[in-house]
Short mmCIF file of C-alpha atoms and ligand atoms in Angstrom, two decimals:
data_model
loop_
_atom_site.label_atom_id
_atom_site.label_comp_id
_atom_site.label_asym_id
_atom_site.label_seq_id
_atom_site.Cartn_x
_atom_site.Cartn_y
_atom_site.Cartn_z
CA UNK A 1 -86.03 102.16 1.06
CA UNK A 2 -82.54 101.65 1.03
CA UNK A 3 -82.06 105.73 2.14
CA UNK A 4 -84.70 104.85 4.61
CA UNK A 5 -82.86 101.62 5.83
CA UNK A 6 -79.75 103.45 5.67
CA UNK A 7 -81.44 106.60 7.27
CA UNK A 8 -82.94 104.51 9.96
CA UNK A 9 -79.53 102.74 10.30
CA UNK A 10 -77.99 106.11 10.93
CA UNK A 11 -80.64 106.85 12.97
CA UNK A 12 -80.43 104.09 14.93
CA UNK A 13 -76.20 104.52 15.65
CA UNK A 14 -76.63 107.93 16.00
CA UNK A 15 -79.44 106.93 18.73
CA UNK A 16 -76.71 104.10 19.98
CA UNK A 17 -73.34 106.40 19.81
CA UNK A 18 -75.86 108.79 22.00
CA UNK A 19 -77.22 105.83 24.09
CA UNK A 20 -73.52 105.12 24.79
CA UNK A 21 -72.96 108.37 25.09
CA UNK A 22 -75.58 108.93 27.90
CA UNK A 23 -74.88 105.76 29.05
CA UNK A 24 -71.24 106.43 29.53
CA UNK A 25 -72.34 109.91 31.42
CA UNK A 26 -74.91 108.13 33.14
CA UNK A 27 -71.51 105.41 34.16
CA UNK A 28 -69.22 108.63 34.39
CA UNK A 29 -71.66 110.06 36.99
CA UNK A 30 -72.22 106.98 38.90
CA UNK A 31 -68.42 106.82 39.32
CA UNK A 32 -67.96 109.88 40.36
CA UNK A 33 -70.59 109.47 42.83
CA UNK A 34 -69.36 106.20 43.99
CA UNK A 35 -65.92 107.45 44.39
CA UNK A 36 -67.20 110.75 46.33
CA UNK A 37 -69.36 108.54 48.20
CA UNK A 38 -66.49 106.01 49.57
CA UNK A 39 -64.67 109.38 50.21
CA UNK A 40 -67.31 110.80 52.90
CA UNK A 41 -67.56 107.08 54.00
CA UNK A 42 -63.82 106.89 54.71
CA UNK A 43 -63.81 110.78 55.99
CA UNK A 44 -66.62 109.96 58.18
CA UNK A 45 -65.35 106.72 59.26
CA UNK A 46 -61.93 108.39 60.04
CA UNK A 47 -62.99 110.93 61.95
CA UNK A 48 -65.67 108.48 63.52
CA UNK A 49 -62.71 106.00 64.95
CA UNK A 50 -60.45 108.59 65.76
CA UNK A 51 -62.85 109.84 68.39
CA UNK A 52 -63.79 106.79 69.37
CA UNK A 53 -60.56 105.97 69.90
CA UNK A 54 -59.81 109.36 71.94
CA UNK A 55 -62.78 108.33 74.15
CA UNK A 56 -61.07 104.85 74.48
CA UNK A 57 -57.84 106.85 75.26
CA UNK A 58 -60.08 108.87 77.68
CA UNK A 59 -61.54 105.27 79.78
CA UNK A 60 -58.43 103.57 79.91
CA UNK A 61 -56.77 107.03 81.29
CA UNK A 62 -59.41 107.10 83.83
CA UNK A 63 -59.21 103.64 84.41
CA UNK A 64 -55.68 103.20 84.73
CA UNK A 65 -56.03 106.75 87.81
CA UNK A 66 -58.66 104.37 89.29
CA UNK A 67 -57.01 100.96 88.85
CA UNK A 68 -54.88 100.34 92.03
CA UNK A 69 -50.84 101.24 91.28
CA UNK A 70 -49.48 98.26 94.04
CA UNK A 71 -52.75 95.91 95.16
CA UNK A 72 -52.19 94.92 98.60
CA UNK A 73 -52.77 91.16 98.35
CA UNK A 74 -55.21 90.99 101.65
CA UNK A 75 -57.47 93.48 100.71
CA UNK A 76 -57.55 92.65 96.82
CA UNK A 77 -58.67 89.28 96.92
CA UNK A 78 -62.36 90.16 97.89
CA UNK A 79 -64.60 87.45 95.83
CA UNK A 80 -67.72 89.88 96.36
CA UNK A 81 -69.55 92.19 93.69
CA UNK A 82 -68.02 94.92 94.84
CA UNK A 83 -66.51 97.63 92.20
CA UNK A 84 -62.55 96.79 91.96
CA UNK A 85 -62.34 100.61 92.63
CA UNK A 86 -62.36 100.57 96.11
CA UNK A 87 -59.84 99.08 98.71
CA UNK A 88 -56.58 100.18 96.91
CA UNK A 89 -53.64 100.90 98.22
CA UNK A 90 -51.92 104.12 97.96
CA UNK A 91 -51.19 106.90 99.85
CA UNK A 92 -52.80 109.31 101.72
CA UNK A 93 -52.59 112.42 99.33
CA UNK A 94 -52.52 110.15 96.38
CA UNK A 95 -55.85 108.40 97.86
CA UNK A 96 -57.71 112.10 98.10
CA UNK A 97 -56.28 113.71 94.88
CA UNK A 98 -57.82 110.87 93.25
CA UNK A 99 -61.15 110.73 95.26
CA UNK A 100 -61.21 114.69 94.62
CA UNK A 101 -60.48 114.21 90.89
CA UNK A 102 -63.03 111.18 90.07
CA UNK A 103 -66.03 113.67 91.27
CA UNK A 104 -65.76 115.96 88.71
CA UNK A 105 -65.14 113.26 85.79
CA UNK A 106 -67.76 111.16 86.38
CA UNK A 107 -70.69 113.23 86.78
CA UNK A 108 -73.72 110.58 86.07
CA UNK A 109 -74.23 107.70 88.54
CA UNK A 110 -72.92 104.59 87.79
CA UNK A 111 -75.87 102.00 88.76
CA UNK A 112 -78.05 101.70 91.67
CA UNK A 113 -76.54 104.25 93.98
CA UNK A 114 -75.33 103.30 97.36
CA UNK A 115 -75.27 103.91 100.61
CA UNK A 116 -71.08 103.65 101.92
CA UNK A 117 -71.04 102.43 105.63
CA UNK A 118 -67.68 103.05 107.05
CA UNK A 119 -66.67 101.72 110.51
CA UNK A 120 -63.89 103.17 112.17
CA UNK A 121 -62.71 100.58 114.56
CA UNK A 122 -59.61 99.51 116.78
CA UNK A 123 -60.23 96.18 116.31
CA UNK A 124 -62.91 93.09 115.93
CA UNK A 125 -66.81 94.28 115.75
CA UNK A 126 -68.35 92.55 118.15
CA UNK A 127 -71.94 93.58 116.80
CA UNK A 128 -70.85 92.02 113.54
CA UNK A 129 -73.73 89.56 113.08
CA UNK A 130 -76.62 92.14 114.14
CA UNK A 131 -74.79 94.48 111.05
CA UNK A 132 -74.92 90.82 108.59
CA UNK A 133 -78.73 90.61 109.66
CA UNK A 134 -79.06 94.59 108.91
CA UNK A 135 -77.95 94.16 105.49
CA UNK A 136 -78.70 90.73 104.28
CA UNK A 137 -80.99 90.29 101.23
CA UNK A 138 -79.55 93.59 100.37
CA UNK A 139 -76.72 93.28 97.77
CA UNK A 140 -75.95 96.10 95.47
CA UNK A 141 -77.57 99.17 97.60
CA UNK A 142 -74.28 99.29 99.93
CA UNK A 143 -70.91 99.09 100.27
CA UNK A 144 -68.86 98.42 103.29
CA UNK A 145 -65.76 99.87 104.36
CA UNK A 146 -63.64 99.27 107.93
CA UNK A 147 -60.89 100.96 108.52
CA UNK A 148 -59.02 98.97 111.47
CA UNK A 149 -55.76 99.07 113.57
CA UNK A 150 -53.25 98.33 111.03
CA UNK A 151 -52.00 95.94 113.38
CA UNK A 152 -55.32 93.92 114.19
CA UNK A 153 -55.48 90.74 112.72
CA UNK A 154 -58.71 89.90 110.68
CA UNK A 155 -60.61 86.53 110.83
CA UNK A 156 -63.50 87.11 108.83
CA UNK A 157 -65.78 84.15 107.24
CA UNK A 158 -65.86 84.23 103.69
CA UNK A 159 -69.22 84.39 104.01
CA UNK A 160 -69.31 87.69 106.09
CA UNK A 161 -70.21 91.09 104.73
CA UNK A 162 -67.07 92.45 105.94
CA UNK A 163 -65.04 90.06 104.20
CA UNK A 164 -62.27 91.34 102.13
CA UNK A 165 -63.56 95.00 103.39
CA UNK A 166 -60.51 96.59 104.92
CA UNK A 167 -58.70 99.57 103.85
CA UNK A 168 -55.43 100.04 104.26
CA UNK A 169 -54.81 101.89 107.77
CA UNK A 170 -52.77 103.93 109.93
CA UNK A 171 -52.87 103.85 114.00
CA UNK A 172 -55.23 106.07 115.21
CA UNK A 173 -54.89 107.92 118.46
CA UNK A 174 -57.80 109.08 120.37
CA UNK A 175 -58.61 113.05 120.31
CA UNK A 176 -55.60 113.97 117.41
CA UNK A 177 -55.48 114.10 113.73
CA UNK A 178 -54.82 110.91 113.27
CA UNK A 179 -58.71 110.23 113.69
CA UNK A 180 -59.49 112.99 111.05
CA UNK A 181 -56.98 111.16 108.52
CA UNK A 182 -58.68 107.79 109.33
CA UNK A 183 -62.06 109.62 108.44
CA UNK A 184 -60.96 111.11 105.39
CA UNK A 185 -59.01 107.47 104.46
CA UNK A 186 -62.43 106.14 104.98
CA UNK A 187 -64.51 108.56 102.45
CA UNK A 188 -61.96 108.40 99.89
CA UNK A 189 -62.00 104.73 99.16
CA UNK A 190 -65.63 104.75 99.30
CA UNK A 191 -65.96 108.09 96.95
CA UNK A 192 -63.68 106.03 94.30
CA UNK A 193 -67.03 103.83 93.36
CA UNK A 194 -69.06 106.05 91.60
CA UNK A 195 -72.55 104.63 93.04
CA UNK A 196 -72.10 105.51 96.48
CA UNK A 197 -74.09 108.24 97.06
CA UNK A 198 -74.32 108.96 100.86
CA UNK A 199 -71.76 107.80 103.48
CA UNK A 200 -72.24 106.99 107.29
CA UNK A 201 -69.11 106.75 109.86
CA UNK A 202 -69.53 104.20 112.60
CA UNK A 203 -68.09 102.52 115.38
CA UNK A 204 -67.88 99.15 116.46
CA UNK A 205 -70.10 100.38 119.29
CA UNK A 206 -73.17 101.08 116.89
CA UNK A 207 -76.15 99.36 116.13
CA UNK A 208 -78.75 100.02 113.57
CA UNK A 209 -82.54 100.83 114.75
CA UNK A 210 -84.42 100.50 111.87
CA UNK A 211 -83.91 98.14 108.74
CA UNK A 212 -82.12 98.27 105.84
CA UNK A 213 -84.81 99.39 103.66
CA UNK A 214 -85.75 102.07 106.01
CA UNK A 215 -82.11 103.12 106.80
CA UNK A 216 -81.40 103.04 102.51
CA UNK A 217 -84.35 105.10 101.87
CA UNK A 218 -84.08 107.60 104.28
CA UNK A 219 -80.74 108.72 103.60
CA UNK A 220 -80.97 108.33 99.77
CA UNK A 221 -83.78 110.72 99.23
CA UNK A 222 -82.67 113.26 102.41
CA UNK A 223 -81.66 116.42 100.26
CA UNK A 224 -79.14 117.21 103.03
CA UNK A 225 -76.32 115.57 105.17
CA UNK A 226 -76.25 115.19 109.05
CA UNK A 227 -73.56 116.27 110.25
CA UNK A 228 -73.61 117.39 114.08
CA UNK A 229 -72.70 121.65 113.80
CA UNK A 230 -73.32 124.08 116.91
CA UNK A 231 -71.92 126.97 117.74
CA UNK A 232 -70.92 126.62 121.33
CA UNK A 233 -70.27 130.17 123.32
CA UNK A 234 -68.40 127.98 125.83
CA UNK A 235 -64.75 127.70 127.13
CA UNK A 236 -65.41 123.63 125.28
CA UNK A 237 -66.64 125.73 122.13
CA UNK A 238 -64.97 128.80 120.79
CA UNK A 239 -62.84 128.35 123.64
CA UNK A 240 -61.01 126.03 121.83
CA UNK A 241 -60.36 128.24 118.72
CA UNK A 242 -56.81 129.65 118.42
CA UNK A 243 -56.62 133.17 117.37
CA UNK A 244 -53.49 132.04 115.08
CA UNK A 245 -56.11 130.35 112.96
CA UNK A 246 -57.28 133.71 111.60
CA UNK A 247 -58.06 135.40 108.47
CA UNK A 248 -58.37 132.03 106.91
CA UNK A 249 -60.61 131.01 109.72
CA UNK A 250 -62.59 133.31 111.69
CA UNK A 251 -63.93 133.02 115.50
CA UNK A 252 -67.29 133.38 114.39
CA UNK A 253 -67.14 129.95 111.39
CA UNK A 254 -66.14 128.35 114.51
CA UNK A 255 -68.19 125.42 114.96
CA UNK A 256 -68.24 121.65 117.36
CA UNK A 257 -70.12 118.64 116.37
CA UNK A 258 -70.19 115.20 116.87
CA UNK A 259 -67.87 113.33 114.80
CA UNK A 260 -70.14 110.48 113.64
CA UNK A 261 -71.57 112.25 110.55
CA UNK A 262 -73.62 111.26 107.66
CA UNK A 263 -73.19 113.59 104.34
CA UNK A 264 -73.61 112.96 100.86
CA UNK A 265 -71.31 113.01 97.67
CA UNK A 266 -70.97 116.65 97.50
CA UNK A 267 -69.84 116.74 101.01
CA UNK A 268 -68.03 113.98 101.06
CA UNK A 269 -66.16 114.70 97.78
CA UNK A 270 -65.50 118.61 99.47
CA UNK A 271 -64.15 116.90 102.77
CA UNK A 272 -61.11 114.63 100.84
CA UNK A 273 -60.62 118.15 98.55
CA UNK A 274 -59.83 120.27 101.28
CA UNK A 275 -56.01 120.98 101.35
CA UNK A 276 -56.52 125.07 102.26
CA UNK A 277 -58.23 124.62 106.19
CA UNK A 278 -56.86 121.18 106.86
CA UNK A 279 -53.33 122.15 107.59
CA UNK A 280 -54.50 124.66 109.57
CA UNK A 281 -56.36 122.36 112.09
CA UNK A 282 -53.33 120.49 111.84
CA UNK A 283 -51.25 123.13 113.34
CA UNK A 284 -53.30 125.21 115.78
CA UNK A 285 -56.16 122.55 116.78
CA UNK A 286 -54.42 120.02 120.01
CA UNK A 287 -55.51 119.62 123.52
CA UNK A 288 -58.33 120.52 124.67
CA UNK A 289 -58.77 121.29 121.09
CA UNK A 290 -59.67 118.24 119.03
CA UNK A 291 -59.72 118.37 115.95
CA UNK A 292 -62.57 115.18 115.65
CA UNK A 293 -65.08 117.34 116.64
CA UNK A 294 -64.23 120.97 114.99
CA UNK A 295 -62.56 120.31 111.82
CA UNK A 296 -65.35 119.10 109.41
CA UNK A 297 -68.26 121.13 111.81
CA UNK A 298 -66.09 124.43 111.00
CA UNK A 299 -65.47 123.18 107.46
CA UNK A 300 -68.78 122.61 106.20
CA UNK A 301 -69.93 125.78 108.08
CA UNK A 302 -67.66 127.62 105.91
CA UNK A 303 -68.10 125.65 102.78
CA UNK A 304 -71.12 124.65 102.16
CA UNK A 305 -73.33 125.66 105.33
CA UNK A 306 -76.72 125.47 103.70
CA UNK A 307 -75.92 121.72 102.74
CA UNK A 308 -76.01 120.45 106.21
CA UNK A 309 -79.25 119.93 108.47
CA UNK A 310 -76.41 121.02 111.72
CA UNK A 311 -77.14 117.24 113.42
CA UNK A 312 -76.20 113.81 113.60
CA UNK A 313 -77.98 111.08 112.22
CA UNK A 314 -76.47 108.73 115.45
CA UNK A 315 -77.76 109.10 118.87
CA UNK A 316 -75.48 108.85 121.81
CA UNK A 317 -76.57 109.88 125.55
CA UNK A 318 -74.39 112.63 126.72
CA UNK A 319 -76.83 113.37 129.77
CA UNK A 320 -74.85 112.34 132.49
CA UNK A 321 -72.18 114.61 131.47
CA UNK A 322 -68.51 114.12 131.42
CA UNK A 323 -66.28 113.67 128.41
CA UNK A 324 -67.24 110.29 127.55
CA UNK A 325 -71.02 108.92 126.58
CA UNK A 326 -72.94 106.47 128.32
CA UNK A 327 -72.52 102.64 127.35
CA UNK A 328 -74.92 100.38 127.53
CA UNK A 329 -74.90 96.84 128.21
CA UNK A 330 -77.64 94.23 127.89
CA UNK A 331 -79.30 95.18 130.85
CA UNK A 332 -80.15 98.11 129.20
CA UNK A 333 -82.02 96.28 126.00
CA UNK A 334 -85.89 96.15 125.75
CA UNK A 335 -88.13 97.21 123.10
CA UNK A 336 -88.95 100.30 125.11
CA UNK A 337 -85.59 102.28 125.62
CA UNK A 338 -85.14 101.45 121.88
CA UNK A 339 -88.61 102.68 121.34
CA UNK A 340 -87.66 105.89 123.28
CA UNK A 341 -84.43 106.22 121.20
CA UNK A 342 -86.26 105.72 117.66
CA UNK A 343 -89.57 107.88 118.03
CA UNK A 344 -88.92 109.55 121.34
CA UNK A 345 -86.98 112.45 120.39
CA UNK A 346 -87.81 115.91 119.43
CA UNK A 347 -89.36 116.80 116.39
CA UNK A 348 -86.54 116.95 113.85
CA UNK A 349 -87.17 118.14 110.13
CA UNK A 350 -86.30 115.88 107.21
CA UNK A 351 -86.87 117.70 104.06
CA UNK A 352 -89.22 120.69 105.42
CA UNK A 353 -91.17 118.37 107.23
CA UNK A 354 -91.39 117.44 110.40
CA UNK A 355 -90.41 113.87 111.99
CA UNK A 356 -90.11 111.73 115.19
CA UNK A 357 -87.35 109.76 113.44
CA UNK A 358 -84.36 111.85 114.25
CA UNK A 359 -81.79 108.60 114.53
CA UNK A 360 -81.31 105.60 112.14
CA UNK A 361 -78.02 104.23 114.26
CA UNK A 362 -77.13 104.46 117.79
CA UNK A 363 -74.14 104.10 120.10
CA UNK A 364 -72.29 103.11 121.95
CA UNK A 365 -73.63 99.54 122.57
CA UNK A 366 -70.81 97.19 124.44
CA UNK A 367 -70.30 93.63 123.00
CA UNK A 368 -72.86 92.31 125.64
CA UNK A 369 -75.68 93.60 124.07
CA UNK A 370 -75.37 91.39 120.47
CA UNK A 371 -77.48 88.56 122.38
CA UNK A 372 -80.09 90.49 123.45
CA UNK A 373 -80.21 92.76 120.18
CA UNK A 374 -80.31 89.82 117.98
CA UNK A 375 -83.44 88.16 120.11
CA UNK A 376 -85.51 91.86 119.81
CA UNK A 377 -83.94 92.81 116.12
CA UNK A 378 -86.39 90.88 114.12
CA UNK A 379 -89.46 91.52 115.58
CA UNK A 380 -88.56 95.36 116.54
CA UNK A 381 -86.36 96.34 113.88
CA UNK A 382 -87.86 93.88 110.93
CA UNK A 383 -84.71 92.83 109.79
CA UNK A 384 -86.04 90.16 107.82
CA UNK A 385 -85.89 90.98 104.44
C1 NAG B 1 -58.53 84.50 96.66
O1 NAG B 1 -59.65 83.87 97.25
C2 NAG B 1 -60.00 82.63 96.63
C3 NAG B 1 -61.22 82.10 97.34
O2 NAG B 1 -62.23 83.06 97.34
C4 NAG B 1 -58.84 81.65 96.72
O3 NAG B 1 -59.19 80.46 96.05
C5 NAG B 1 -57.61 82.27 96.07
O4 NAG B 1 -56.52 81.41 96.24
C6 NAG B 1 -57.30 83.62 96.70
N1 NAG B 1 -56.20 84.24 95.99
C7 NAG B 1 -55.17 84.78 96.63
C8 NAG B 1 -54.14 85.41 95.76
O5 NAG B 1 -55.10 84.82 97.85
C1 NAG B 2 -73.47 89.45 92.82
O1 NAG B 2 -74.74 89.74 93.37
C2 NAG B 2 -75.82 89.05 92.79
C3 NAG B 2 -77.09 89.49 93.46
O2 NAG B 2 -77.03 90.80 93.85
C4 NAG B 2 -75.59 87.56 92.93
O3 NAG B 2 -76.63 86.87 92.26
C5 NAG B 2 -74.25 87.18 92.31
O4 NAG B 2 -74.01 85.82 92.53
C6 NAG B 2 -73.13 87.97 92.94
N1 NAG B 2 -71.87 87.66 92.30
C7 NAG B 2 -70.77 87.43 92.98
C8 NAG B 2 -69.56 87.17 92.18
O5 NAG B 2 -70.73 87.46 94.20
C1 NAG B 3 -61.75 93.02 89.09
O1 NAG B 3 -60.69 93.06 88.16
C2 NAG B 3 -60.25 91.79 87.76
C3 NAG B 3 -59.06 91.97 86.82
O2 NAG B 3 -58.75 93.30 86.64
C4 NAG B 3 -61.41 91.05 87.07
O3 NAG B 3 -60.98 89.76 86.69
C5 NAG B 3 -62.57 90.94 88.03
O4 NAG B 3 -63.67 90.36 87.39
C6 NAG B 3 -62.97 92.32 88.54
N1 NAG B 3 -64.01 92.17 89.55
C7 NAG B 3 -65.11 92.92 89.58
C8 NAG B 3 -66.05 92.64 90.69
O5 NAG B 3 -65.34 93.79 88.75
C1 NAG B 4 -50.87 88.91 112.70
O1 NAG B 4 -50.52 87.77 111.94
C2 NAG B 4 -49.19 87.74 111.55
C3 NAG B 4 -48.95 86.51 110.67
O2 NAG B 4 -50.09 85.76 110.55
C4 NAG B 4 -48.29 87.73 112.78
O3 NAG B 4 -46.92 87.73 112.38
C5 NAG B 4 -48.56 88.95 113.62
O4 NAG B 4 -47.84 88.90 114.80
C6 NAG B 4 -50.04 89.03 113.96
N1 NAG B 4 -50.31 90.28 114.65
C7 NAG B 4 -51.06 90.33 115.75
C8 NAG B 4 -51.25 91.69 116.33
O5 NAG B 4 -51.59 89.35 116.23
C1 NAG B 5 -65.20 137.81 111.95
O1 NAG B 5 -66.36 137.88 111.17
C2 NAG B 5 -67.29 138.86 111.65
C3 NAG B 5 -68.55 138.72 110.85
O2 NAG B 5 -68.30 138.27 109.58
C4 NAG B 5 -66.68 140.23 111.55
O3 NAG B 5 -67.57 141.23 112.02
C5 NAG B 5 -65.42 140.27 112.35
O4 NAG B 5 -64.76 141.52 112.16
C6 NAG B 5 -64.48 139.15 111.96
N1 NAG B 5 -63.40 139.09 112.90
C7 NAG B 5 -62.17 139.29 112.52
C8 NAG B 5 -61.13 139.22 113.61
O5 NAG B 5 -61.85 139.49 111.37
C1 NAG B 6 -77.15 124.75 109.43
O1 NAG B 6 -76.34 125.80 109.84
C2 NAG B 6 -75.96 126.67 108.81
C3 NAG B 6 -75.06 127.71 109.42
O2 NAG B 6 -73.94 127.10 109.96
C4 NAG B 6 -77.19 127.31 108.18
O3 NAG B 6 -76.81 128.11 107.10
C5 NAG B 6 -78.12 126.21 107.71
O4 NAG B 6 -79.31 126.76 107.20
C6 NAG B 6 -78.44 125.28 108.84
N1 NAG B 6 -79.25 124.18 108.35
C7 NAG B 6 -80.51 123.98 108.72
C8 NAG B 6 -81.23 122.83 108.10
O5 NAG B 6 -81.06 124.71 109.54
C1 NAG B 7 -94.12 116.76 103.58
O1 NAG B 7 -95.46 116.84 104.00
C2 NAG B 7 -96.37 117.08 102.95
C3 NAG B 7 -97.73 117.26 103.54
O2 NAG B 7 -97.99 116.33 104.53
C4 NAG B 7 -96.31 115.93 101.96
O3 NAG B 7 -97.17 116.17 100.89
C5 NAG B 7 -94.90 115.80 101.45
O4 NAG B 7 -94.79 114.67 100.59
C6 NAG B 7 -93.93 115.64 102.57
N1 NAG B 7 -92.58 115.66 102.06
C7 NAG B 7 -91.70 114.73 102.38
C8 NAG B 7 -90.36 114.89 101.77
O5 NAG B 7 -91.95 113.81 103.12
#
């Protein structure tokens, strides 16, 4: 019994030393797995933060090209929703490297895209509360942009649209570069805000003939841009092109257009990149040769022809001839001529297919005509939102 007890009491330590035992291994393998565990954590974790932090290195990089190097104090205060991307103050070829440069970063859309209305004016827009009626009830699907005599002095309500919208500006002188750098001032503020998607020039002399929605959806879905491009056999045509310009430019690219264009990011983001044809213009393109209305014609013709639909989105009445269009004053305003102006025309394509609606804007409308305009806009244009 006492061998048995004593055999079973072996027994039993030998099965306790090899409990242990397993125990122990069981212990010794949960260790090892705990400490090989914490090690893939921590690896993982490491390698985890450290690109995390890269991307972080990445955003504020990007942020800090974006981010305005000197504010200018009247433009910067804008209270609006607008991005804090736009309006900053640099110079010219910093401006464009930058708006070249953000294209090909930021690939995706950022929000609800756009649409970028630019007006190039001298001074005050005296259509300014048909434009408020055009976009109110329409926050976040535009962005405003004016570029203005440097020299003009704003007094915008709070309240306005256009408040807090300026660029900085240089003097611009009718017919010469100067308007081209404007233009090109103009699409690279707007191109810094990733959402804007298509961009429209205009004057102080153009009204809108259709609303907002209209206007938003018709450019936002058009595949193409309008940009005004015709090859004109003419001594106001290639007459104007100076044999100097050649091999980089070639009789034959030559191209005239209207300067109030319409294009899209692509375009847009190819106008500011351009440093090759530019300088070029610059040189060989003065009197009777303006540059306003063969530099981005002959550009996009050589760049990216098939991207353009050849004609302007903004209809202006060149039918009495002579180097200036006709203005109209309120006289001129009734529901028919702006009938005529927004079905009247031509068949014009829009995406393969044809349509009556060749024009969304208009010019060139003299201050007159706001009274008038705002008594038909509501009913005609159904600016209510
Ligand atoms: C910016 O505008 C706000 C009102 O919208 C005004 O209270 C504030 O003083 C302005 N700041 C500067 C620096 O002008
Ligand atoms: C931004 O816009 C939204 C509507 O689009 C409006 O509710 C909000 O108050 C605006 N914020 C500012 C700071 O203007
Ligand atoms: C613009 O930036 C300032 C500070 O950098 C910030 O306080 C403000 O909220 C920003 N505004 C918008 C509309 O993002
Ligand atoms: C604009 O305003 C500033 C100060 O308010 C003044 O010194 C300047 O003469 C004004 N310029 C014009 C063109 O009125
Ligand atoms: C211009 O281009 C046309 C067609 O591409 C070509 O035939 C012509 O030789 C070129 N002219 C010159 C001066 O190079
Ligand atoms: C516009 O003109 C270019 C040639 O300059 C041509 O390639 C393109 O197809 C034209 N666009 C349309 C819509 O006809
Ligand atoms: C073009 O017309 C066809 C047939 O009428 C229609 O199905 C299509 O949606 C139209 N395309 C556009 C872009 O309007």
């Amino acid at each position: 019994m006492g061998n048995s007890t004593t055999g079973k009491d072996l027994f039993r330590s030998v099965a306790k030393l090899f409990k242990t035992h397993l125990l122990s291994n069981y212990l010794f393998h949960f260790v090892f797995f705990i400490i090989g565990f914490s090690i893939g954590i921590i690896i993982t974790f490491y390698f985890k933060s450290f690109s995390f932090t890269s991307q972080a290195f990445l955003n504020s990089y990007q942020y800090s090209l974006l981010k305005p190097l000197k504010p200018d104090q009247q433009y910067s205060n804008s209270s609006s929703n607008y991005s804090n991307n736009s309006l900053i103050s640099l110079n010219d070829e910093d401006l464009l490297r930058r708006a070249s440069m953000i294209n090909s970063r930021i690939e995706e859309l950022v929000g609800v895209p756009k649409v970028a209305f630019m007006f190039l004016t001298k001074g005050p827009l005296p259509l300014a509360p048909l434009w408020e009626k055009f976009f109110q009830g329409h926050q976040g699907l535009y962005s405003i942009y004016v570029h203005a005599d440097p020299s003009f002095n704003d007094t915008v309500p709070e309240t306005s649209v256009f408040y807090g919208r300026r660029i900085p500006s240089q003097p611009v002188y009718w017919g010469t570069g100067t308007m081209i750098d404007a233009e090109r001032r103009l699409l690279a503020n707007a191109l810094l805000d990733t959402s804007n998607q298509r961009f429209i020039l205009l004057s102080e002399s153009c009204i809108p003939l259709f609303n907002f929605k209209t206007v938003y959806d018709h450019l936002i879905n058009s595949k193409i841009s309008f940009l005004g491009s015709f090859d004109d056999p003419r001594k106001l045509g290639r007459g104007r092109y100076n044999p100097k310009m050649w091999p980089q430019i070639n009789i034959t690219d030559w191209r005239k257009g209207s300067q109030w264009f319409e294009v899209h990011r692509e375009l847009a983001n190819l106008i500011v990149s351009d440093q090759k044809f530019y300088p070029i213009f610059q040189e060989y393109c003065h009197p009777p040769c303006y540059m306003d209305e063969h530099y981005f014609p002959t550009l996009v013709n050589m760049l990216s022809p098939e991207s353009n639909s050849n004609r302007s989105i903004t209809w202006v009445d060149w039918s009495r001839g002579g180097s200036h269009p006709r203005k109209f004053g309120w006289v001129d305003i009734n529901d028919e001529f702006l009938n005529q102006i927004r079905f009247g025309s031509d068949q014009c394509l829009y995406n393969g297919n044809k349509t009556s609606m060749c024009f969304l804007f208009a010019r060139k409308f003299l201050p007159n005509t706001l009274e008038p305009l705002l008594r038909i806009a509501p009913l005609l244009l159904g600016f209510d939102p």
